[in-house]
């Protein structure tokens, strides 16, 4: 199936089939024509085999583990930093809402006092007018 006799001819036909002038058609039956490139997978497998057979394989794996642990710690630190920032924003919002509520209460209290003073003033004027009217009637 993968014999070397007709290989060059197949590669030429595949490369000509994949050229920009001849894009793959939807009804073509070959796997490499459909966009799957086995060469990349083969290169990755070869690199993995070389890494496994290398004398530095264990140190490379340890380095990768260390890098991954570092990334996880950085992500956890970033997450806790964002949580602290969110908590700080919540506290600032609560403080701002409390300040607004205090200002509203102060304004309401002042308004109620002014209204009460105005009513009291009107009542005093009414009482004075009634007394003046009674004096006028007695004269």
mmCIF file of N, CA and C in Angstrom, residues 10-83:
data_model
loop_
_atom_site.group_PDB
_atom_site.id
_atom_site.type_symbol
_atom_site.label_atom_id
_atom_site.label_comp_id
_atom_site.label_asym_id
_atom_site.label_seq_id
_atom_site.Cartn_x
_atom_site.Cartn_y
_atom_site.Cartn_z
ATOM 1 N N UNK A 10 2.513 9.583 -7.069
ATOM 2 C CA UNK A 10 1.383 9.980 -6.216
ATOM 3 C C UNK A 10 1.642 11.349 -5.608
ATOM 4 N N UNK A 11 2.868 11.608 -5.125
ATOM 5 C CA UNK A 11 3.175 12.905 -4.526
ATOM 6 C C UNK A 11 3.011 14.018 -5.543
ATOM 7 N N UNK A 12 3.451 13.785 -6.758
ATOM 8 C CA UNK A 12 3.290 14.811 -7.789
ATOM 9 C C UNK A 12 1.813 15.043 -8.069
ATOM 10 N N UNK A 13 1.040 14.010 -8.098
ATOM 11 C CA UNK A 13 -0.373 14.194 -8.393
ATOM 12 C C UNK A 13 -1.076 14.866 -7.217
ATOM 13 N N UNK A 14 -0.666 14.570 -5.976
ATOM 14 C CA UNK A 14 -1.278 15.219 -4.821
ATOM 15 C C UNK A 14 -0.884 16.681 -4.747
ATOM 16 N N UNK A 15 0.396 16.961 -5.010
ATOM 17 C CA UNK A 15 0.816 18.361 -4.958
ATOM 18 C C UNK A 15 0.161 19.172 -6.069
ATOM 19 N N UNK A 16 -0.036 18.558 -7.219
ATOM 20 C CA UNK A 16 -0.725 19.294 -8.281
ATOM 21 C C UNK A 16 -2.207 19.436 -7.950
ATOM 22 N N UNK A 17 -2.760 18.459 -7.238
ATOM 23 C CA UNK A 17 -4.169 18.548 -6.851
ATOM 24 C C UNK A 17 -4.375 19.626 -5.793
ATOM 25 N N UNK A 18 -3.374 19.884 -4.955
ATOM 26 C CA UNK A 18 -3.505 20.861 -3.881
ATOM 27 C C UNK A 18 -2.960 22.236 -4.267
ATOM 28 N N UNK A 19 -2.544 22.438 -5.476
ATOM 29 C CA UNK A 19 -1.998 23.733 -5.882
ATOM 30 C C UNK A 19 -3.109 24.788 -5.868
ATOM 31 N N UNK A 20 -2.751 26.083 -5.713
ATOM 32 C CA UNK A 20 -3.764 27.141 -5.687
ATOM 33 C C UNK A 20 -4.576 27.201 -6.982
ATOM 34 N N UNK A 21 -3.978 26.760 -8.083
ATOM 35 C CA UNK A 21 -4.712 26.785 -9.347
ATOM 36 C C UNK A 21 -5.783 25.701 -9.380
ATOM 37 N N UNK A 22 -5.614 24.663 -8.563
ATOM 38 C CA UNK A 22 -6.541 23.538 -8.566
ATOM 39 C C UNK A 22 -6.979 23.257 -7.121
ATOM 40 N N UNK A 23 -7.923 24.065 -6.549
ATOM 41 C CA UNK A 23 -8.342 23.845 -5.160
ATOM 42 C C UNK A 23 -9.080 22.519 -5.037
ATOM 43 N N UNK A 24 -9.104 21.945 -3.828
ATOM 44 C CA UNK A 24 -9.773 20.649 -3.656
ATOM 45 C C UNK A 24 -11.273 20.774 -3.919
ATOM 46 N N UNK A 25 -11.794 19.754 -4.576
ATOM 47 C CA UNK A 25 -13.226 19.755 -4.854
ATOM 48 C C UNK A 25 -13.946 19.027 -3.735
ATOM 49 N N UNK A 26 -15.226 19.272 -3.576
ATOM 50 C CA UNK A 26 -15.986 18.691 -2.479
ATOM 51 C C UNK A 26 -16.242 17.200 -2.685
ATOM 52 N N UNK A 27 -16.239 16.744 -3.895
ATOM 53 C CA UNK A 27 -16.564 15.334 -4.124
ATOM 54 C C UNK A 27 -15.327 14.468 -4.312
ATOM 55 N N UNK A 28 -14.128 14.991 -4.021
ATOM 56 C CA UNK A 28 -12.915 14.189 -4.154
ATOM 57 C C UNK A 28 -12.840 13.208 -2.997
ATOM 58 N N UNK A 29 -12.309 12.025 -3.218
ATOM 59 C CA UNK A 29 -12.343 10.973 -2.209
ATOM 60 C C UNK A 29 -11.104 10.870 -1.354
ATOM 61 N N UNK A 30 -9.958 11.451 -1.681
ATOM 62 C CA UNK A 30 -8.723 11.290 -0.926
ATOM 63 C C UNK A 30 -8.719 12.118 0.342
ATOM 64 N N UNK A 31 -8.128 11.586 1.405
ATOM 65 C CA UNK A 31 -8.109 12.279 2.687
ATOM 66 C C UNK A 31 -7.230 13.517 2.620
ATOM 67 N N UNK A 32 -6.086 13.469 1.912
ATOM 68 C CA UNK A 32 -5.207 14.626 1.843
ATOM 69 C C UNK A 32 -5.803 15.705 0.952
ATOM 70 N N UNK A 33 -6.637 15.331 0.038
ATOM 71 C CA UNK A 33 -7.294 16.318 -0.813
ATOM 72 C C UNK A 33 -8.373 17.037 -0.021
ATOM 73 N N UNK A 34 -8.919 16.397 0.977
ATOM 74 C CA UNK A 34 -9.976 16.998 1.790
ATOM 75 C C UNK A 34 -9.414 17.986 2.811
ATOM 76 N N UNK A 35 -8.128 18.221 2.855
ATOM 77 C CA UNK A 35 -7.546 19.213 3.733
ATOM 78 C C UNK A 35 -6.748 18.631 4.882
ATOM 79 N N UNK A 36 -6.732 17.339 5.083
ATOM 80 C CA UNK A 36 -5.953 16.742 6.163
ATOM 81 C C UNK A 36 -4.532 16.536 5.684
ATOM 82 N N UNK A 37 -3.592 17.092 6.407
ATOM 83 C CA UNK A 37 -2.188 16.970 6.045
ATOM 84 C C UNK A 37 -1.520 16.029 7.048
ATOM 85 N N UNK A 38 -1.259 14.782 6.659
ATOM 86 C CA UNK A 38 -0.666 13.839 7.610
ATOM 87 C C UNK A 38 0.799 14.152 7.917
ATOM 88 N N UNK A 39 1.450 14.968 7.115
ATOM 89 C CA UNK A 39 2.866 15.256 7.349
ATOM 90 C C UNK A 39 3.066 15.972 8.678
ATOM 91 N N UNK A 40 2.184 16.894 9.030
ATOM 92 C CA UNK A 40 2.305 17.605 10.300
ATOM 93 C C UNK A 40 2.166 16.653 11.469
ATOM 94 N N UNK A 41 1.231 15.738 11.366
ATOM 95 C CA UNK A 41 1.031 14.752 12.421
ATOM 96 C C UNK A 41 2.241 13.827 12.527
ATOM 97 N N UNK A 42 2.775 13.457 11.390
ATOM 98 C CA UNK A 42 3.967 12.597 11.390
ATOM 99 C C UNK A 42 5.162 13.323 12.003
ATOM 100 N N UNK A 43 5.326 14.593 11.687
ATOM 101 C CA UNK A 43 6.430 15.369 12.266
ATOM 102 C C UNK A 43 6.264 15.472 13.779
ATOM 103 N N UNK A 44 5.028 15.692 14.259
ATOM 104 C CA UNK A 44 4.778 15.786 15.702
ATOM 105 C C UNK A 44 5.075 14.452 16.383
ATOM 106 N N UNK A 45 4.705 13.340 15.760
ATOM 107 C CA UNK A 45 4.969 12.024 16.326
ATOM 108 C C UNK A 45 6.471 11.770 16.375
ATOM 109 N N UNK A 46 7.173 12.163 15.318
ATOM 110 C CA UNK A 46 8.623 11.979 15.276
ATOM 111 C C UNK A 46 9.293 12.813 16.360
ATOM 112 N N UNK A 47 8.838 14.058 16.539
ATOM 113 C CA UNK A 47 9.407 14.918 17.577
ATOM 114 C C UNK A 47 9.130 14.338 18.956
ATOM 115 N N UNK A 48 7.943 13.773 19.166
ATOM 116 C CA UNK A 48 7.619 13.158 20.450
ATOM 117 C C UNK A 48 8.508 11.950 20.710
ATOM 118 N N UNK A 49 8.748 11.139 19.671
ATOM 119 C CA UNK A 49 9.637 9.980 19.838
ATOM 120 C C UNK A 49 11.058 10.436 20.161
ATOM 121 N N UNK A 50 11.526 11.483 19.480
ATOM 122 C CA UNK A 50 12.870 11.993 19.748
ATOM 123 C C UNK A 50 12.968 12.540 21.165
ATOM 124 N N UNK A 51 11.922 13.215 21.608
ATOM 125 C CA UNK A 51 11.922 13.761 22.955
ATOM 126 C C UNK A 51 11.938 12.642 23.993
ATOM 127 N N UNK A 52 11.166 11.593 23.742
ATOM 128 C CA UNK A 52 11.142 10.461 24.668
ATOM 129 C C UNK A 52 12.500 9.767 24.737
ATOM 130 N N UNK A 53 13.183 9.688 23.622
ATOM 131 C CA UNK A 53 14.465 8.989 23.612
ATOM 132 C C UNK A 53 15.620 9.892 24.042
ATOM 133 N N UNK A 54 15.384 11.152 24.191
ATOM 134 C CA UNK A 54 16.442 12.084 24.569
ATOM 135 C C UNK A 54 16.812 11.896 26.035
ATOM 136 N N UNK A 55 18.053 12.178 26.370
ATOM 137 C CA UNK A 55 18.489 12.053 27.756
ATOM 138 C C UNK A 55 17.970 13.232 28.590
ATOM 139 N N UNK A 56 17.520 14.280 27.941
ATOM 140 C CA UNK A 56 16.982 15.446 28.648
ATOM 141 C C UNK A 56 15.457 15.419 28.718
ATOM 142 N N UNK A 57 14.866 14.281 28.397
ATOM 143 C CA UNK A 57 13.403 14.203 28.340
ATOM 144 C C UNK A 57 12.778 14.484 29.699
ATOM 145 N N UNK A 58 13.335 13.888 30.745
ATOM 146 C CA UNK A 58 12.730 14.087 32.073
ATOM 147 C C UNK A 58 12.872 15.533 32.520
ATOM 148 N N UNK A 59 14.008 16.159 32.230
ATOM 149 C CA UNK A 59 14.162 17.568 32.620
ATOM 150 C C UNK A 59 13.250 18.464 31.786
ATOM 151 N N UNK A 60 13.033 18.101 30.525
ATOM 152 C CA UNK A 60 12.117 18.875 29.697
ATOM 153 C C UNK A 60 10.691 18.759 30.210
ATOM 154 N N UNK A 61 10.304 17.561 30.621
ATOM 155 C CA UNK A 61 8.964 17.347 31.172
ATOM 156 C C UNK A 61 8.820 18.102 32.487
ATOM 157 N N UNK A 62 9.847 18.070 33.320
ATOM 158 C CA UNK A 62 9.809 18.813 34.583
ATOM 159 C C UNK A 62 9.705 20.318 34.316
ATOM 160 N N UNK A 63 10.427 20.781 33.309
ATOM 161 C CA UNK A 63 10.359 22.200 32.944
ATOM 162 C C UNK A 63 8.951 22.568 32.498
ATOM 163 N N UNK A 64 8.346 21.728 31.699
ATOM 164 C CA UNK A 64 6.973 21.977 31.228
ATOM 165 C C UNK A 64 6.006 21.973 32.404
ATOM 166 N N UNK A 65 6.190 21.014 33.339
ATOM 167 C CA UNK A 65 5.323 20.969 34.525
ATOM 168 C C UNK A 65 5.487 22.224 35.367
ATOM 169 N N UNK A 66 6.732 22.664 35.513
ATOM 170 C CA UNK A 66 7.003 23.867 36.288
ATOM 171 C C UNK A 66 6.375 25.093 35.626
ATOM 172 N N UNK A 67 6.505 25.167 34.301
ATOM 173 C CA UNK A 67 5.898 26.280 33.578
ATOM 174 C C UNK A 67 4.378 26.267 33.732
ATOM 175 N N UNK A 68 3.781 25.100 33.653
ATOM 176 C CA UNK A 68 2.322 24.986 33.802
ATOM 177 C C UNK A 68 1.898 25.381 35.213
ATOM 178 N N UNK A 69 2.662 24.943 36.212
ATOM 179 C CA UNK A 69 2.346 25.308 37.600
ATOM 180 C C UNK A 69 2.461 26.821 37.782
ATOM 181 N N UNK A 70 3.486 27.403 37.163
ATOM 182 C CA UNK A 70 3.653 28.858 37.240
ATOM 183 C C UNK A 70 2.470 29.567 36.600
ATOM 184 N N UNK A 71 2.047 29.092 35.446
ATOM 185 C CA UNK A 71 0.880 29.696 34.777
ATOM 186 C C UNK A 71 -0.360 29.588 35.648
ATOM 187 N N UNK A 72 -0.539 28.432 36.298
ATOM 188 C CA UNK A 72 -1.707 28.250 37.163
ATOM 189 C C UNK A 72 -1.652 29.178 38.366
ATOM 190 N N UNK A 73 -0.463 29.347 38.941
ATOM 191 C CA UNK A 73 -0.314 30.266 40.069
ATOM 192 C C UNK A 73 -0.580 31.709 39.632
ATOM 193 N N UNK A 74 -0.076 32.064 38.466
ATOM 194 C CA UNK A 74 -0.333 33.417 37.951
ATOM 195 C C UNK A 74 -1.822 33.637 37.708
ATOM 196 N N UNK A 75 -2.478 32.627 37.162
ATOM 197 C CA UNK A 75 -3.922 32.743 36.915
ATOM 198 C C UNK A 75 -4.679 32.850 38.235
ATOM 199 N N UNK A 76 -4.259 32.074 39.242
ATOM 200 C CA UNK A 76 -4.913 32.144 40.552
ATOM 201 C C UNK A 76 -4.679 33.517 41.190
ATOM 202 N N UNK A 77 -3.470 34.042 41.046
ATOM 203 C CA UNK A 77 -3.173 35.367 41.587
ATOM 204 C C UNK A 77 -4.005 36.433 40.882
ATOM 205 N N UNK A 78 -4.110 36.320 39.579
ATOM 206 C CA UNK A 78 -4.914 37.272 38.803
ATOM 207 C C UNK A 78 -6.387 37.167 39.208
ATOM 208 N N UNK A 79 -6.860 35.933 39.400
ATOM 209 C CA UNK A 79 -8.249 35.720 39.799
ATOM 210 C C UNK A 79 -8.508 36.345 41.174
ATOM 211 N N UNK A 80 -7.595 36.128 42.125
ATOM 212 C CA UNK A 80 -7.782 36.703 43.463
ATOM 213 C C UNK A 80 -7.675 38.218 43.416
ATOM 214 N N UNK A 81 -6.816 38.733 42.552
ATOM 215 C CA UNK A 81 -6.710 40.186 42.379
ATOM 216 C C UNK A 81 -8.022 40.757 41.836
ATOM 217 N N UNK A 82 -8.613 40.076 40.877
ATOM 218 C CA UNK A 82 -9.880 40.538 40.317
ATOM 219 C C UNK A 82 -11.005 40.434 41.349
ATOM 220 N N UNK A 83 -10.984 39.392 42.160
ATOM 221 C CA UNK A 83 -11.996 39.254 43.211
ATOM 222 C C UNK A 83 -11.849 40.374 44.239
#
